[in-house]
Short mmCIF file of C-alpha atoms in Angstrom, two decimals:
data_model
loop_
_atom_site.label_atom_id
_atom_site.label_comp_id
_atom_site.label_asym_id
_atom_site.label_seq_id
_atom_site.Cartn_x
_atom_site.Cartn_y
_atom_site.Cartn_z
CA MET N 12 114.72 163.77 135.03
CA LYS N 13 112.02 162.51 132.75
CA LYS N 14 113.61 164.07 129.69
CA VAL N 15 116.96 162.50 130.53
CA SER N 16 115.34 159.09 130.92
CA ILE N 17 113.62 159.39 127.58
CA ALA N 18 116.86 160.41 125.93
CA ILE N 19 118.68 157.45 127.41
CA ILE N 20 115.95 155.07 126.28
CA LEU N 21 116.00 156.50 122.79
CA THR N 22 119.77 156.12 122.68
CA LEU N 23 119.51 152.50 123.77
CA MET N 24 116.84 151.85 121.17
CA MET N 25 118.99 153.34 118.42
CA THR N 26 121.93 151.23 119.57
CA SER N 27 119.76 148.15 119.52
CA VAL N 28 118.56 148.91 116.02
CA ALA N 29 122.09 149.46 114.83
CA PHE N 30 123.13 146.16 116.43
CA ALA N 31 120.28 144.34 114.75
CA GLN N 32 121.21 145.75 111.40
CA TYR N 33 124.91 144.92 111.39
CA GLU N 34 125.62 142.19 113.94
CA PRO N 35 124.17 139.27 111.96
CA LYS N 36 126.52 139.76 109.05
CA GLY N 37 129.43 139.73 111.46
CA LYS N 38 128.15 136.71 113.32
CA ILE N 39 127.65 134.75 110.13
CA SER N 40 131.15 135.63 108.98
CA LYS N 41 132.56 134.61 112.36
CA ALA N 42 130.58 131.36 112.24
CA GLU N 43 131.91 130.63 108.77
CA SER N 44 135.47 131.34 109.88
CA ALA N 45 135.15 129.14 112.95
CA LEU N 46 133.64 126.37 110.84
CA ASN N 47 136.56 126.50 108.43
CA SER N 48 138.91 126.26 111.40
CA GLY N 49 137.09 123.23 112.79
CA ASP N 50 135.86 125.10 115.87
CA LEU N 51 132.32 123.78 115.74
CA ASP N 52 131.32 124.95 119.20
CA GLU N 53 132.29 128.52 118.34
CA ALA N 54 130.69 128.26 114.90
CA LYS N 55 127.44 127.07 116.47
CA ALA N 56 127.49 129.81 119.10
CA GLU N 57 128.00 132.51 116.47
CA VAL N 58 125.37 131.26 114.04
CA ASP N 59 122.83 130.69 116.82
CA LEU N 60 123.35 134.22 118.08
CA ALA N 61 122.99 135.61 114.59
CA PHE N 62 119.67 133.88 114.09
CA GLU N 63 118.46 134.71 117.56
CA VAL N 64 119.05 138.40 116.88
CA ASN N 65 117.42 138.19 113.49
CA ASN N 66 114.31 136.18 114.10
CA LYS N 67 112.63 139.52 113.50
CA GLY N 68 114.83 140.63 110.65
CA LYS N 69 117.24 140.16 107.87
CA VAL N 70 118.91 136.79 108.28
CA LYS N 71 115.71 135.02 107.24
CA ASP N 72 115.92 136.83 103.94
CA ASP N 73 119.59 136.09 103.41
CA SER N 74 120.23 132.81 101.60
CA LYS N 75 123.93 132.81 102.48
CA SER N 76 123.16 133.03 106.20
CA TRP N 77 120.78 130.10 105.96
CA TYR N 78 123.35 128.18 103.95
CA VAL N 79 126.11 128.81 106.50
CA ARG N 80 123.75 127.75 109.27
CA GLY N 81 123.13 124.55 107.35
CA ASP N 82 126.86 123.96 106.95
CA VAL N 83 127.51 124.46 110.67
CA TYR N 84 124.84 121.98 111.71
CA LYS N 85 125.78 119.57 108.97
CA ALA N 86 129.33 119.55 110.32
CA ILE N 87 128.02 118.92 113.83
CA PHE N 88 125.86 116.04 112.60
CA LEU N 89 128.70 114.45 110.66
CA ASP N 90 131.36 114.97 113.33
CA ASP N 91 132.65 111.72 114.80
CA SER N 92 134.66 113.19 117.66
CA THR N 93 133.52 113.22 121.27
CA GLU N 94 134.39 116.91 121.49
CA PHE N 95 131.39 118.16 119.52
CA GLN N 96 128.89 115.28 119.52
CA ASN N 97 126.73 116.82 122.25
CA LEU N 98 126.44 120.25 120.67
CA SER N 99 122.99 119.52 119.23
CA ASP N 100 120.36 116.79 119.51
CA ASN N 101 118.69 117.75 116.25
CA ALA N 102 121.56 118.86 114.06
CA LEU N 103 120.25 117.03 111.01
CA ASP N 104 116.83 118.67 111.24
CA ILE N 105 118.34 122.13 111.57
CA ALA N 106 120.79 121.55 108.73
CA THR N 107 118.14 120.31 106.30
CA GLU N 108 115.73 123.09 107.30
CA SER N 109 118.44 125.68 106.69
CA TYR N 110 119.44 124.34 103.30
CA ARG N 111 115.83 124.18 102.17
CA LYS N 112 115.28 127.75 103.30
CA ALA N 113 118.32 128.88 101.33
CA MET N 114 116.99 127.05 98.26
CA GLU N 115 113.58 128.69 98.60
CA MET N 116 115.24 132.09 98.30
CA GLU N 117 117.28 131.30 95.21
CA LYS N 118 116.79 130.25 91.63
CA GLU N 119 117.79 126.70 90.76
CA THR N 120 120.75 128.00 88.78
CA SER N 121 122.16 130.12 91.62
CA PRO N 122 125.29 129.02 93.52
CA PHE N 123 123.65 128.81 96.96
CA TYR N 124 120.80 126.71 95.56
CA GLN N 125 123.31 124.31 94.03
CA PHE N 126 125.52 124.30 97.13
CA SER N 127 122.53 123.57 99.34
CA MET N 128 121.33 120.73 97.11
CA THR N 129 124.82 119.24 97.10
CA ALA N 130 124.91 119.40 100.89
CA LEU N 131 121.52 117.70 101.19
CA ASN N 132 122.64 114.96 98.83
CA GLN N 133 125.77 114.49 100.93
CA LEU N 134 123.74 114.13 104.12
CA TYR N 135 121.37 111.72 102.41
CA GLY N 136 124.24 109.64 101.08
CA VAL N 137 125.88 109.40 104.48
CA VAL N 138 122.81 108.20 106.39
CA MET N 139 121.71 105.82 103.64
CA ASN N 140 125.16 104.26 103.36
CA GLU N 141 125.32 103.86 107.12
CA GLY N 142 121.89 102.26 107.02
CA ALA N 143 122.99 99.84 104.31
CA ALA N 144 126.06 98.88 106.33
CA PHE N 145 123.95 98.13 109.40
CA TYR N 146 121.46 96.17 107.31
CA ASN N 147 124.18 94.02 105.77
CA GLU N 148 125.46 93.29 109.28
CA GLY N 149 122.01 92.14 110.33
CA LYS N 150 121.56 95.13 112.63
CA TYR N 151 118.10 95.91 111.36
CA ALA N 152 116.93 98.26 114.12
CA GLU N 153 120.01 100.43 113.64
CA ALA N 154 119.51 100.30 109.89
CA PHE N 155 115.94 101.49 110.33
CA ASP N 156 117.09 104.48 112.38
CA LYS N 157 119.53 105.51 109.67
CA PHE N 158 117.16 105.02 106.75
CA LYS N 159 114.53 107.00 108.61
CA LEU N 160 117.01 109.89 108.77
CA GLY N 161 117.03 109.79 104.99
CA LEU N 162 113.41 110.90 105.15
CA GLU N 163 114.40 113.88 107.25
CA VAL N 164 116.66 114.95 104.41
CA PHE N 165 114.24 114.16 101.58
CA PRO N 166 110.75 113.62 103.09
CA ASP N 167 109.23 111.96 100.01
CA ASP N 168 112.17 109.76 99.11
CA THR N 169 110.80 106.38 98.03
CA THR N 170 114.07 104.53 98.62
CA ALA N 171 114.32 105.71 102.22
CA TYR N 172 110.69 104.73 102.87
CA LEU N 173 111.21 101.29 101.35
CA TYR N 174 114.51 100.52 103.08
CA ALA N 175 113.24 101.82 106.42
CA GLY N 176 110.11 99.69 106.10
CA THR N 177 112.08 96.59 105.17
CA SER N 178 114.56 97.09 108.00
CA ALA N 179 111.80 97.60 110.55
CA GLN N 180 110.04 94.46 109.34
CA GLN N 181 113.25 92.45 109.66
CA ALA N 182 113.70 93.85 113.17
CA GLU N 183 110.11 92.80 113.99
CA MET N 184 109.22 96.45 114.53
CA TYR N 185 105.94 95.92 112.75
CA GLU N 186 104.19 99.17 113.63
CA GLU N 187 107.17 101.18 112.37
CA SER N 188 107.33 99.03 109.27
CA LEU N 189 103.67 99.71 108.50
CA LYS N 190 104.19 103.45 108.93
CA MET N 191 107.01 103.41 106.41
CA TYR N 192 105.19 101.27 103.85
CA GLU N 193 101.99 103.27 104.18
CA GLY N 194 103.98 106.49 103.90
CA LEU N 195 105.49 105.19 100.69
CA ILE N 196 102.03 104.32 99.36
CA GLU N 197 100.86 107.86 100.13
CA THR N 198 103.59 109.24 97.86
CA GLY N 199 101.90 107.45 94.95
CA ASN N 200 105.15 105.73 93.98
CA ALA N 201 104.84 102.36 95.71
CA ASP N 202 104.97 99.21 93.61
CA ALA N 203 102.70 96.19 94.05
CA ASP N 204 105.09 94.47 96.45
CA VAL N 205 104.74 97.30 98.96
CA TYR N 206 100.95 96.92 98.97
CA LYS N 207 101.42 93.17 99.44
CA ALA N 208 103.79 93.79 102.36
CA VAL N 209 101.18 95.97 104.06
CA ILE N 210 98.53 93.30 103.47
CA TYR N 211 100.84 90.64 104.89
CA LEU N 212 101.55 92.66 108.04
CA TYR N 213 97.92 93.50 108.71
CA LYS N 214 97.00 89.86 108.16
CA THR N 215 99.74 88.09 110.10
CA GLN N 216 100.84 90.56 112.77
CA PHE N 217 97.74 92.60 113.49
CA GLU N 218 94.93 90.26 112.35
CA ASN N 219 93.06 93.27 111.02
CA ILE N 220 90.81 91.82 108.34
CA ASP N 221 89.23 95.16 107.46
CA LYS N 222 92.65 96.64 106.72
CA VAL N 223 93.59 93.60 104.64
CA VAL N 224 90.46 94.05 102.55
CA GLU N 225 91.07 97.81 102.31
CA TYR N 226 94.57 97.39 100.91
CA CYS N 227 93.48 94.55 98.64
CA ASN N 228 90.97 97.00 97.16
CA LYS N 229 93.66 99.65 96.81
CA GLY N 230 95.91 97.11 95.14
CA VAL N 231 93.20 96.11 92.68
CA GLU N 232 92.61 99.77 91.84
CA LYS N 233 96.31 100.56 91.43
CA PHE N 234 97.37 97.31 89.74
CA PRO N 235 94.29 95.89 87.96
CA GLU N 236 96.37 93.34 86.06
CA ASP N 237 97.75 91.76 89.23
CA GLU N 238 95.35 88.96 90.17
CA ALA N 239 97.04 88.42 93.53
CA PHE N 240 95.04 91.21 95.17
CA VAL N 241 91.69 89.74 94.16
CA GLN N 242 92.79 86.28 95.26
CA GLU N 243 94.05 87.53 98.60
CA LYS N 244 90.86 89.44 99.26
CA ILE N 245 88.69 86.43 98.47
CA THR N 246 90.84 84.07 100.54
CA THR N 247 90.80 86.49 103.46
CA LEU N 248 87.01 86.81 103.36
CA ILE N 249 86.60 83.04 103.19
CA VAL N 250 88.97 82.43 106.11
CA ALA N 251 87.19 85.16 108.08
CA GLU N 252 83.90 83.37 107.31
CA ARG N 253 82.44 86.48 105.74
CA ALA N 254 80.63 84.24 103.29
CA ASP N 255 78.25 86.73 101.70
CA GLU N 256 81.05 89.17 100.89
CA ALA N 257 83.24 86.37 99.61
CA GLU N 258 80.48 85.01 97.37
CA LYS N 259 79.87 88.47 95.91
CA GLU N 260 83.56 88.99 95.22
CA LEU N 261 83.95 85.55 93.68
CA LYS N 262 81.02 85.96 91.32
CA ALA N 263 82.32 89.35 90.21
CA ALA N 264 85.79 87.91 89.69
CA ILE N 265 84.43 84.97 87.69
CA GLU N 266 82.47 87.35 85.49
CA ASN N 267 85.69 89.20 84.73
CA ASP N 268 87.76 86.05 84.34
CA PRO N 269 85.52 83.11 83.38
CA ASP N 270 88.46 80.84 82.53
CA ASN N 271 90.01 81.00 85.98
CA ALA N 272 89.70 77.56 87.55
CA VAL N 273 90.86 78.77 90.97
CA LEU N 274 87.91 81.14 91.27
CA TYR N 275 85.44 78.35 90.57
CA TYR N 276 87.19 76.14 93.10
CA GLN N 277 87.08 78.85 95.77
CA LEU N 278 83.38 79.38 95.13
CA GLY N 279 82.83 75.65 95.48
CA TYR N 280 84.79 75.57 98.70
CA LEU N 281 82.74 78.49 100.03
CA TYR N 282 79.45 76.71 99.27
CA ASP N 283 80.80 73.42 100.59
CA ASP N 284 82.48 74.57 103.80
CA GLN N 285 80.53 77.60 104.99
CA GLN N 286 77.10 77.54 103.38
CA GLU N 287 76.47 73.79 103.23
CA GLU N 288 75.07 74.06 99.73
CA VAL N 289 76.58 70.91 98.30
CA GLU N 290 74.80 71.03 94.96
CA LYS N 291 76.12 74.51 94.28
CA ALA N 292 79.51 73.40 95.57
CA PHE N 293 79.65 70.45 93.19
CA GLU N 294 78.62 72.64 90.26
CA ALA N 295 81.41 75.08 91.05
CA TYR N 296 83.96 72.26 91.40
CA LYS N 297 82.76 70.84 88.09
CA ASN N 298 83.26 74.23 86.44
CA ALA N 299 86.79 74.32 87.79
CA ILE N 300 87.45 70.85 86.37
CA ASP N 301 86.00 71.86 83.00
CA VAL N 302 88.53 74.68 82.85
CA ASP N 303 91.38 72.59 84.26
CA PRO N 304 90.82 68.80 84.21
CA ASP N 305 93.99 68.28 86.25
CA TYR N 306 92.89 70.48 89.15
CA PHE N 307 93.57 68.12 92.03
CA GLU N 308 91.59 69.84 94.80
CA ALA N 309 88.53 70.30 92.60
CA ASN N 310 88.53 66.63 91.58
CA PHE N 311 89.05 65.41 95.12
CA ASN N 312 86.36 67.64 96.65
CA ALA N 313 83.87 66.79 93.91
CA GLY N 314 84.42 63.10 94.61
CA VAL N 315 84.10 63.63 98.36
CA ILE N 316 80.73 65.33 97.88
CA TYR N 317 79.31 62.20 96.25
CA TYR N 318 81.13 59.94 98.72
CA ASN N 319 79.60 61.82 101.66
CA LYS N 320 76.16 61.66 100.08
CA ALA N 321 76.46 57.89 99.95
CA ALA N 322 77.77 57.79 103.52
CA ASP N 323 74.79 59.85 104.71
CA ILE N 324 72.40 57.42 103.03
CA LEU N 325 74.04 54.47 104.78
CA LYS N 326 74.04 56.35 108.09
CA GLU N 327 70.32 56.96 107.75
CA LEU N 328 69.82 53.26 107.04
CA ASN N 329 71.91 52.20 110.02
CA ASN N 330 69.91 54.43 112.35
CA MET N 331 66.68 52.61 111.51
CA SER N 332 65.11 49.97 113.66
CA ILE N 333 65.77 46.38 112.67
CA LYS N 334 62.36 46.12 111.07
CA GLU N 335 62.79 49.32 109.06
CA TYR N 336 66.37 48.37 108.20
CA ASN N 337 65.33 45.05 106.72
CA LYS N 338 62.54 46.72 104.83
CA ASN N 339 64.70 49.47 103.29
CA GLU N 340 68.14 47.88 103.04
CA THR N 341 68.05 47.05 99.34
CA ALA N 342 66.72 50.42 98.24
CA TYR N 343 69.12 52.38 100.44
CA MET N 344 72.13 50.31 99.44
CA GLU N 345 71.28 50.88 95.80
CA ARG N 346 70.95 54.61 96.34
CA ALA N 347 74.30 54.67 98.12
CA LYS N 348 75.91 52.69 95.34
CA VAL N 349 74.77 55.26 92.77
CA GLU N 350 76.48 58.03 94.75
CA PHE N 351 79.64 55.97 95.25
CA GLU N 352 79.81 55.34 91.51
CA LYS N 353 79.48 59.07 90.85
CA ALA N 354 82.38 59.72 93.22
CA LEU N 355 84.62 57.11 91.59
CA PRO N 356 85.93 58.99 88.49
CA TYR N 357 86.77 62.12 90.48
CA LEU N 358 88.62 60.27 93.21
CA GLU N 359 90.48 58.11 90.69
CA LYS N 360 91.54 61.28 88.88
CA ALA N 361 92.73 62.77 92.16
CA TYR N 362 94.73 59.59 92.82
CA GLU N 363 96.21 59.81 89.33
CA LEU N 364 97.31 63.39 90.03
CA GLN N 365 98.76 62.61 93.48
CA PRO N 366 99.52 58.88 93.58
CA ASP N 367 101.44 59.01 96.87
CA ASP N 368 98.78 60.78 98.95
CA ILE N 369 97.75 58.44 101.77
CA GLN N 370 94.42 60.20 102.36
CA ILE N 371 93.40 59.68 98.75
CA MET N 372 94.50 56.05 98.79
CA GLU N 373 92.48 55.30 101.91
CA THR N 374 89.40 57.09 100.59
CA LEU N 375 89.65 55.33 97.26
CA GLU N 376 90.30 51.95 98.92
CA GLY N 377 87.12 52.36 100.95
CA LEU N 378 85.25 53.24 97.79
CA TYR N 379 86.55 50.16 95.98
CA ILE N 380 85.43 48.01 98.89
CA ARG N 381 81.96 49.56 98.83
CA LEU N 382 81.70 48.88 95.11
CA LYS N 383 83.13 45.37 95.54
CA MET N 384 86.11 46.20 93.32
CA ASN N 385 88.20 43.90 95.47
CA GLU N 386 91.26 43.53 93.26
CA LYS N 387 91.83 47.29 93.11
CA ALA N 388 91.16 47.57 96.83
CA GLU N 389 93.84 44.95 97.55
CA GLU N 390 96.37 46.74 95.32
CA LEU N 391 95.82 49.99 97.18
CA ASP N 392 95.96 48.29 100.56
CA LYS N 393 99.32 46.76 99.65
CA LYS N 394 100.69 50.12 98.52
CA ILE N 395 99.48 51.85 101.68
CA LYS N 396 101.22 49.26 103.86
CA GLU N 397 104.45 49.64 101.87
CA ILE N 398 104.44 53.38 102.35
CA ARG N 399 103.80 52.98 106.08
CA GLY N 400 106.44 50.29 106.38
CA GLU N 401 104.01 47.68 107.66
#
């Protein structure tokens, strides 16, 4: 009995080996025939069986079999009928995997390599065109889904990354948008606008200052001629009140670009607003004006520094007792007048640059009154009332 059992087992093993050697070729041929006849369910069943049998064997080494498998799943993916749409949930993945496997086995000049590349390009074209159609209809989430499929076909495709990122951003799918933009950056083929989009998203949607600074640094490294990255980094640090970092960045930027009035102004603003170092602030504003005499903000802020100095002197005087006030009035008023006079040319220049700005008019009117320049004060008062319709 034992010998008979062994013989039967050996016979079954030999039959199994024979089946494994010859069945795949037949299954692939049947799958191809069914595909050509439009019987996608039969084609899928045959090709799946062929690959199931040969996970241990020859189909993996047969470029035609991989190519036919790709064609079957490509047809399933592209099929619009309800008859075959549920045959596979990942038809595109299987199709692209199969075509790539066929290409790995062949030289670039071989037919199956060329056929596989053509098929991949067809799949890519279909999903990208569908994505473009959705985008143009304002269906941005659907467009994102299609453009993302383009990356399944060609994983490093810069166009698919960019369009998917843009669509996701339009759909307010900000996390997905970031993934696409950052993926594009990782390919090494992103332009400056992609870096700026990432910075914008981290700044406005995620309020992640560290990431903003990180991508500003990457932008500076990748695009050293684009000043926007330095400016954005400095502005971000100032707004985040990271004064020491901002000061360091500004000084380095000024050293590299000493004729940039904006950098001097930002340094002045930093000293003025966050570090309360008004002398340094004025010096920085003055440097900005030396580079660009028509720099409105620098002129206005420089004038305000002197104006506030005078106001502080008068405040100190007003806080004195009556006896002390009478004793110090003349000296304090004279000191205040000196500061008001220093403010005058800067505020008049600011008014010249923006003659319809109510804030400047009111500040300058108050200054004229302090300096007893009554005629000019009356002219400004009249203009202010006209603008306000009084």
